[in-house]
Short mmCIF file of C-alpha atoms and ligand atoms in Angstrom, two decimals:
data_model
loop_
_atom_site.label_atom_id
_atom_site.label_comp_id
_atom_site.label_asym_id
_atom_site.label_seq_id
_atom_site.Cartn_x
_atom_site.Cartn_y
_atom_site.Cartn_z
CA UNK A 955 92.12 104.56 91.92
CA UNK A 956 89.24 102.63 90.55
CA UNK A 957 86.42 101.15 92.87
CA UNK A 958 84.39 99.69 90.27
CA UNK A 959 84.67 95.70 90.05
CA UNK A 960 86.72 93.33 87.21
CA UNK A 961 84.44 91.56 85.18
CA UNK A 962 85.67 87.94 83.94
CA UNK A 963 83.19 85.05 82.26
CA UNK A 964 83.83 81.52 80.78
CA UNK A 965 81.53 79.24 79.37
CA UNK A 966 81.40 77.26 82.72
CA UNK A 967 83.38 76.20 85.57
CA UNK A 968 87.12 76.36 83.55
CA UNK A 969 88.11 80.28 84.48
CA UNK A 970 87.52 79.59 88.13
CA UNK A 971 91.23 78.57 87.35
CA UNK A 972 91.49 82.16 86.70
CA UNK A 973 89.48 83.63 89.25
CA UNK A 974 91.23 82.04 91.61
CA UNK A 975 94.84 83.38 90.74
CA UNK A 976 93.30 86.47 90.82
CA UNK A 977 91.82 86.32 94.10
CA UNK A 978 94.96 85.26 95.53
CA UNK A 979 97.07 87.74 93.80
CA UNK A 980 94.61 90.92 94.18
CA UNK A 981 92.63 90.29 97.32
CA UNK A 982 91.28 93.95 97.37
CA UNK A 983 89.88 94.00 93.91
CA UNK A 984 85.91 93.20 93.64
CA UNK A 985 85.43 90.69 91.24
CA UNK A 986 82.21 89.54 89.14
CA UNK A 987 82.40 86.03 87.55
CA UNK A 988 79.99 84.61 84.86
CA UNK A 989 79.90 81.05 84.03
CA UNK A 990 77.81 80.57 80.95
CA UNK A 991 76.91 76.96 82.11
CA UNK A 992 73.28 77.38 80.12
CA UNK A 993 75.24 77.25 76.64
CA UNK A 994 78.59 75.52 77.69
CA UNK A 995 80.56 73.87 75.87
CA UNK A 996 82.22 76.25 73.92
CA UNK A 997 84.67 74.03 72.38
CA UNK A 998 82.34 72.03 69.65
CA UNK A 999 80.47 75.48 68.71
CA UNK A 1000 81.23 77.76 65.61
CA UNK A 1001 83.44 80.42 66.45
CA UNK A 1002 80.50 82.86 65.22
CA UNK A 1003 78.43 81.42 67.75
CA UNK A 1004 80.76 82.13 70.86
CA UNK A 1005 81.85 85.56 69.19
CA UNK A 1006 77.85 86.50 69.75
CA UNK A 1007 77.90 84.91 73.46
CA UNK A 1008 81.16 86.66 74.18
CA UNK A 1009 79.35 89.90 73.04
CA UNK A 1010 76.40 89.44 75.04
CA UNK A 1011 78.27 88.76 78.53
CA UNK A 1012 80.36 91.73 77.93
CA UNK A 1013 77.77 93.66 77.46
CA UNK A 1014 75.72 92.34 80.45
CA UNK A 1015 79.16 92.91 82.50
CA UNK A 1016 79.42 96.54 81.83
CA UNK A 1017 75.55 97.72 81.56
CA UNK A 1018 74.94 95.55 84.94
CA UNK A 1019 77.74 95.97 86.80
CA UNK A 1020 79.69 98.40 85.58
CA UNK A 1021 83.12 96.58 85.25
CA UNK A 1022 86.35 98.71 84.83
CA UNK A 1023 88.08 95.73 83.17
CA UNK A 1024 87.16 92.34 81.31
CA UNK A 1025 89.20 88.85 81.60
CA UNK A 1026 88.12 86.38 78.87
CA UNK A 1027 89.07 83.54 81.24
CA UNK A 1028 88.03 81.23 78.18
CA UNK A 1029 90.08 80.22 75.31
CA UNK A 1030 88.02 79.21 73.52
CA UNK A 1031 86.10 82.84 73.52
CA UNK A 1032 89.77 84.39 73.78
CA UNK A 1033 90.49 82.79 70.32
CA UNK A 1034 87.19 83.77 68.85
CA UNK A 1035 86.27 87.39 69.81
CA UNK A 1036 89.17 88.80 71.89
CA UNK A 1037 90.11 91.29 68.87
CA UNK A 1038 86.46 92.56 68.57
CA UNK A 1039 85.91 92.89 72.12
CA UNK A 1040 89.05 94.92 72.73
CA UNK A 1041 87.78 97.03 69.70
CA UNK A 1042 84.71 97.75 70.77
CA UNK A 1043 84.55 97.46 74.93
CA UNK A 1044 85.22 101.10 76.40
CA UNK A 1045 87.18 99.14 79.05
CA UNK A 1046 90.60 97.18 78.69
CA UNK A 1047 89.67 93.69 77.85
CA UNK A 1048 92.39 90.48 78.74
CA UNK A 1049 92.31 87.14 77.09
CA UNK A 1050 94.18 84.02 78.24
CA UNK A 1051 96.13 83.12 74.86
CA UNK A 1052 98.77 85.65 75.24
CA UNK A 1053 99.86 85.55 78.63
CA UNK A 1054 99.69 81.30 78.41
CA UNK A 1055 101.95 81.69 75.47
CA UNK A 1056 104.38 83.99 77.13
CA UNK A 1057 104.93 81.14 79.91
CA UNK A 1058 105.31 78.53 77.71
CA UNK A 1059 108.07 80.54 75.50
CA UNK A 1060 110.03 81.58 78.36
CA UNK A 1061 109.75 77.78 80.14
CA UNK A 1062 111.41 75.75 77.33
CA UNK A 1063 114.77 74.78 76.84
CA UNK A 1064 114.64 72.60 73.44
CA UNK A 1065 112.37 75.24 71.71
CA UNK A 1066 110.04 72.14 71.09
CA UNK A 1067 106.97 73.49 72.91
CA UNK A 1068 103.39 72.00 72.42
CA UNK A 1069 99.56 73.62 73.19
CA UNK A 1070 96.41 71.73 73.78
CA UNK A 1071 92.98 73.11 73.74
CA UNK A 1072 89.47 72.49 72.32
CA UNK A 1073 88.57 71.94 68.56
CA UNK A 1074 87.51 75.14 68.24
CA UNK A 1075 90.76 76.97 69.61
CA UNK A 1076 93.27 74.84 68.04
CA UNK A 1077 91.14 75.43 64.77
CA UNK A 1078 90.96 79.04 64.91
CA UNK A 1079 94.96 79.40 64.63
CA UNK A 1080 94.86 81.87 67.62
CA UNK A 1081 97.82 80.10 69.29
CA UNK A 1082 99.79 79.38 66.19
CA UNK A 1083 99.83 82.87 65.68
CA UNK A 1084 100.42 84.35 69.48
CA UNK A 1085 103.32 81.76 69.36
CA UNK A 1086 105.03 83.10 66.03
CA UNK A 1087 104.41 86.42 67.13
CA UNK A 1088 106.28 86.07 70.42
CA UNK A 1089 108.87 83.34 69.86
CA UNK A 1090 109.35 82.79 65.78
CA UNK A 1091 112.29 80.38 66.34
CA UNK A 1092 110.03 77.79 68.54
CA UNK A 1093 108.83 74.49 66.76
CA UNK A 1094 105.13 74.22 67.91
CA UNK A 1095 102.85 71.23 67.77
CA UNK A 1096 99.24 71.37 68.67
CA UNK A 1097 96.50 68.79 69.52
CA UNK A 1098 92.97 69.46 70.33
CA UNK A 1099 91.73 67.36 72.66
CA UNK A 1100 88.12 66.73 72.65
CA UNK A 1101 86.17 64.86 75.35
CA UNK A 1102 89.09 66.06 77.87
CA UNK A 1103 86.62 68.69 79.45
CA UNK A 1104 83.92 66.62 79.69
CA UNK A 1105 85.64 64.39 81.92
CA UNK A 1106 86.49 67.31 84.19
CA UNK A 1107 82.76 68.68 84.41
CA UNK A 1108 82.15 64.95 85.49
CA UNK A 1109 84.63 64.93 87.86
CA UNK A 1110 86.61 62.18 86.45
CA UNK A 1111 90.53 63.18 86.45
CA UNK A 1112 92.23 60.50 86.91
CA UNK A 1113 90.20 57.44 85.84
CA UNK A 1114 91.83 54.72 83.72
CA UNK A 1115 89.27 55.97 80.56
CA UNK A 1116 90.56 59.74 80.40
CA UNK A 1117 94.53 57.98 80.94
CA UNK A 1118 93.62 55.99 77.86
CA UNK A 1119 92.43 59.15 75.96
CA UNK A 1120 95.05 61.40 77.01
CA UNK A 1121 97.58 58.69 75.74
CA UNK A 1122 95.84 58.49 72.30
CA UNK A 1123 95.50 62.65 72.34
CA UNK A 1124 99.27 63.48 73.30
CA UNK A 1125 101.23 60.78 70.92
CA UNK A 1126 101.66 63.37 68.80
CA UNK A 1127 102.99 65.64 71.14
CA UNK A 1128 105.14 62.89 72.81
CA UNK A 1129 106.79 62.00 69.37
CA UNK A 1130 107.49 65.91 68.43
CA UNK A 1131 109.89 65.38 71.96
CA UNK A 1132 108.06 68.97 73.38
CA UNK A 1133 109.59 69.49 76.41
CA UNK A 1134 106.85 72.23 77.53
CA UNK A 1135 103.11 72.09 76.97
CA UNK A 1136 100.75 74.89 77.52
CA UNK A 1137 97.41 73.86 78.78
CA UNK A 1138 95.50 75.86 76.38
CA UNK A 1139 92.12 75.61 77.96
CA UNK A 1140 91.07 75.95 81.37
CA UNK A 1141 89.71 73.10 82.02
CA UNK A 1142 93.05 71.46 81.68
CA UNK A 1143 94.65 72.04 85.05
CA UNK A 1144 92.50 69.86 86.89
CA UNK A 1145 93.88 67.16 84.53
CA UNK A 1146 97.66 67.97 85.03
CA UNK A 1147 98.48 64.90 86.67
CA UNK A 1148 96.75 62.68 83.90
CA UNK A 1149 98.55 64.85 81.29
CA UNK A 1150 101.72 64.81 83.38
CA UNK A 1151 101.94 60.94 83.76
CA UNK A 1152 101.49 60.64 80.29
CA UNK A 1153 103.86 63.10 78.68
CA UNK A 1154 106.53 62.12 81.28
CA UNK A 1155 108.31 64.12 84.42
CA UNK A 1156 110.85 66.30 82.23
CA UNK A 1157 108.26 68.04 80.30
CA UNK A 1158 107.09 70.94 82.13
CA UNK A 1159 103.39 71.88 82.05
CA UNK A 1160 102.26 75.65 82.02
CA UNK A 1161 98.80 77.00 82.20
CA UNK A 1162 97.67 80.91 82.12
CA UNK A 1163 95.91 81.22 85.09
CA UNK A 1164 98.93 83.01 87.20
CA UNK A 1165 100.11 84.86 84.10
CA UNK A 1166 96.62 86.04 83.50
CA UNK A 1167 96.87 87.85 87.01
CA UNK A 1168 100.21 89.21 86.58
CA UNK A 1169 99.12 90.91 83.50
CA UNK A 1170 95.76 92.50 85.16
CA UNK A 1171 98.04 93.85 88.13
CA UNK A 1172 100.39 95.02 85.69
CA UNK A 1173 97.41 96.98 83.89
CA UNK A 1174 95.89 98.15 86.90
CA UNK A 1175 98.82 99.49 88.46
CA UNK A 1176 99.91 101.11 85.25
CA UNK A 1177 96.95 102.64 84.81
CA UNK A 1178 96.45 103.39 88.21
CA UNK A 1179 93.09 101.66 88.44
CA UNK A 1180 93.53 99.47 91.32
CA UNK A 1181 90.90 99.26 94.42
CA UNK A 1182 92.33 100.21 97.87
CA UNK A 1183 91.43 97.75 100.45
CA UNK A 1184 91.56 99.81 103.20
CA UNK A 1185 87.85 99.59 104.60
CA UNK A 1186 87.02 95.87 103.23
CA UNK A 1187 88.80 92.97 101.30
CA UNK A 1188 87.33 92.04 97.90
CA UNK A 1189 83.96 91.21 97.15
CA UNK A 1190 83.41 88.28 94.59
CA UNK A 1191 80.20 88.11 92.89
CA UNK A 1192 79.35 84.60 90.79
CA UNK A 1193 76.25 84.10 88.19
CA UNK A 1194 75.54 81.60 86.23
CA UNK A 1195 73.23 80.71 83.23
CA UNK A 1196 72.75 76.89 83.90
CA UNK A 1197 71.85 75.28 87.29
CA UNK A 1198 73.04 77.66 90.02
CA UNK A 1199 72.75 74.97 92.73
CA UNK A 1200 75.00 72.83 90.39
CA UNK A 1201 77.67 75.45 89.86
CA UNK A 1202 77.56 76.58 93.61
CA UNK A 1203 78.56 72.93 94.72
CA UNK A 1204 81.24 71.90 91.78
CA UNK A 1205 82.43 75.46 91.91
CA UNK A 1206 82.85 75.79 95.51
CA UNK A 1207 84.84 72.37 95.64
CA UNK A 1208 87.14 73.92 92.28
CA UNK A 1209 87.65 77.46 93.68
CA UNK A 1210 87.14 77.62 97.23
CA UNK A 1211 84.76 79.11 100.03
CA UNK A 1212 84.84 82.33 98.29
CA UNK A 1213 82.32 81.04 96.24
CA UNK A 1214 79.31 80.68 98.56
CA UNK A 1215 76.50 82.39 96.58
CA UNK A 1216 75.82 82.16 92.93
CA UNK A 1217 72.89 84.32 91.28
CA UNK A 1218 70.60 83.18 88.34
CA UNK A 1219 71.44 85.06 84.67
CA UNK A 1220 69.36 84.51 81.92
CA UNK A 1221 69.88 85.86 77.96
CA UNK A 1222 66.98 87.33 76.22
N1 DGL B 1481 86.63 77.49 78.88
C1 DGL B 1481 86.57 76.58 77.71
C2 DGL B 1481 88.27 76.82 77.02
O1 DGL B 1481 88.94 77.15 77.58
C3 DGL B 1481 86.37 74.94 77.43
C4 DGL B 1481 85.15 74.61 78.27
C5 DGL B 1481 84.17 74.90 76.65
O2 DGL B 1481 84.43 74.02 75.79
O3 DGL B 1481 83.17 75.15 76.91
O4 DGL B 1481 88.45 76.95 76.02
#
């Protein structure tokens, strides 16, 4: 049994979808979540820069919080840095790409699948590699969706404008007749209704949050690293490199009541 907390990070709020799934599945685990809102968004940044940020946050979680595991709850950071983090960190590191792909290939019926994500994620080829490795027989179509994240950050998840943008960006996936679409960006689950309307009812939308939480549980149990919750339930600690009050109010709306305090974090 390992009482140390689990570390998790994202460029901002999107990773809270993964935090929610983790808290629900593993309520006894302590969690430290870093939202790098001071440097958000990661999606349009060069991958080298996102990699540098990811190493910096990982070092902070290890040195500052002595975490037993790190979850990269951001598709762009997973695409840019996961392999390097796994090689260098002294604790297990889990990304969101592989768990999402697992859900995707198991849900498809016609073998035509789609992935949408930020420009950085789709341009990195990480999903293309992961799908080919998991199930080479499926036909994959990918689309970058610049603008989606900004709509979510403004709390605008089903306006006419986001609908028009979704129709334009998702048209190639519609034409490819995908029957399953992976929301390969942690913000996109908040747009599920708009994306579902545009793609049609018969298209199944999957995201990586639940599957990532299952993967964490598997690993904790397999390595006897779970925390015992006999004395108290898990603590949840949140840090943001941007405006902590904004993080607290929007984050609480997105995650729920567990997010009641946010500490400021600064980078050198
Ligand atoms: N969290 C990022 C992702 O999952 C989206 C937001 C950003 O661009 O920073 O790709």
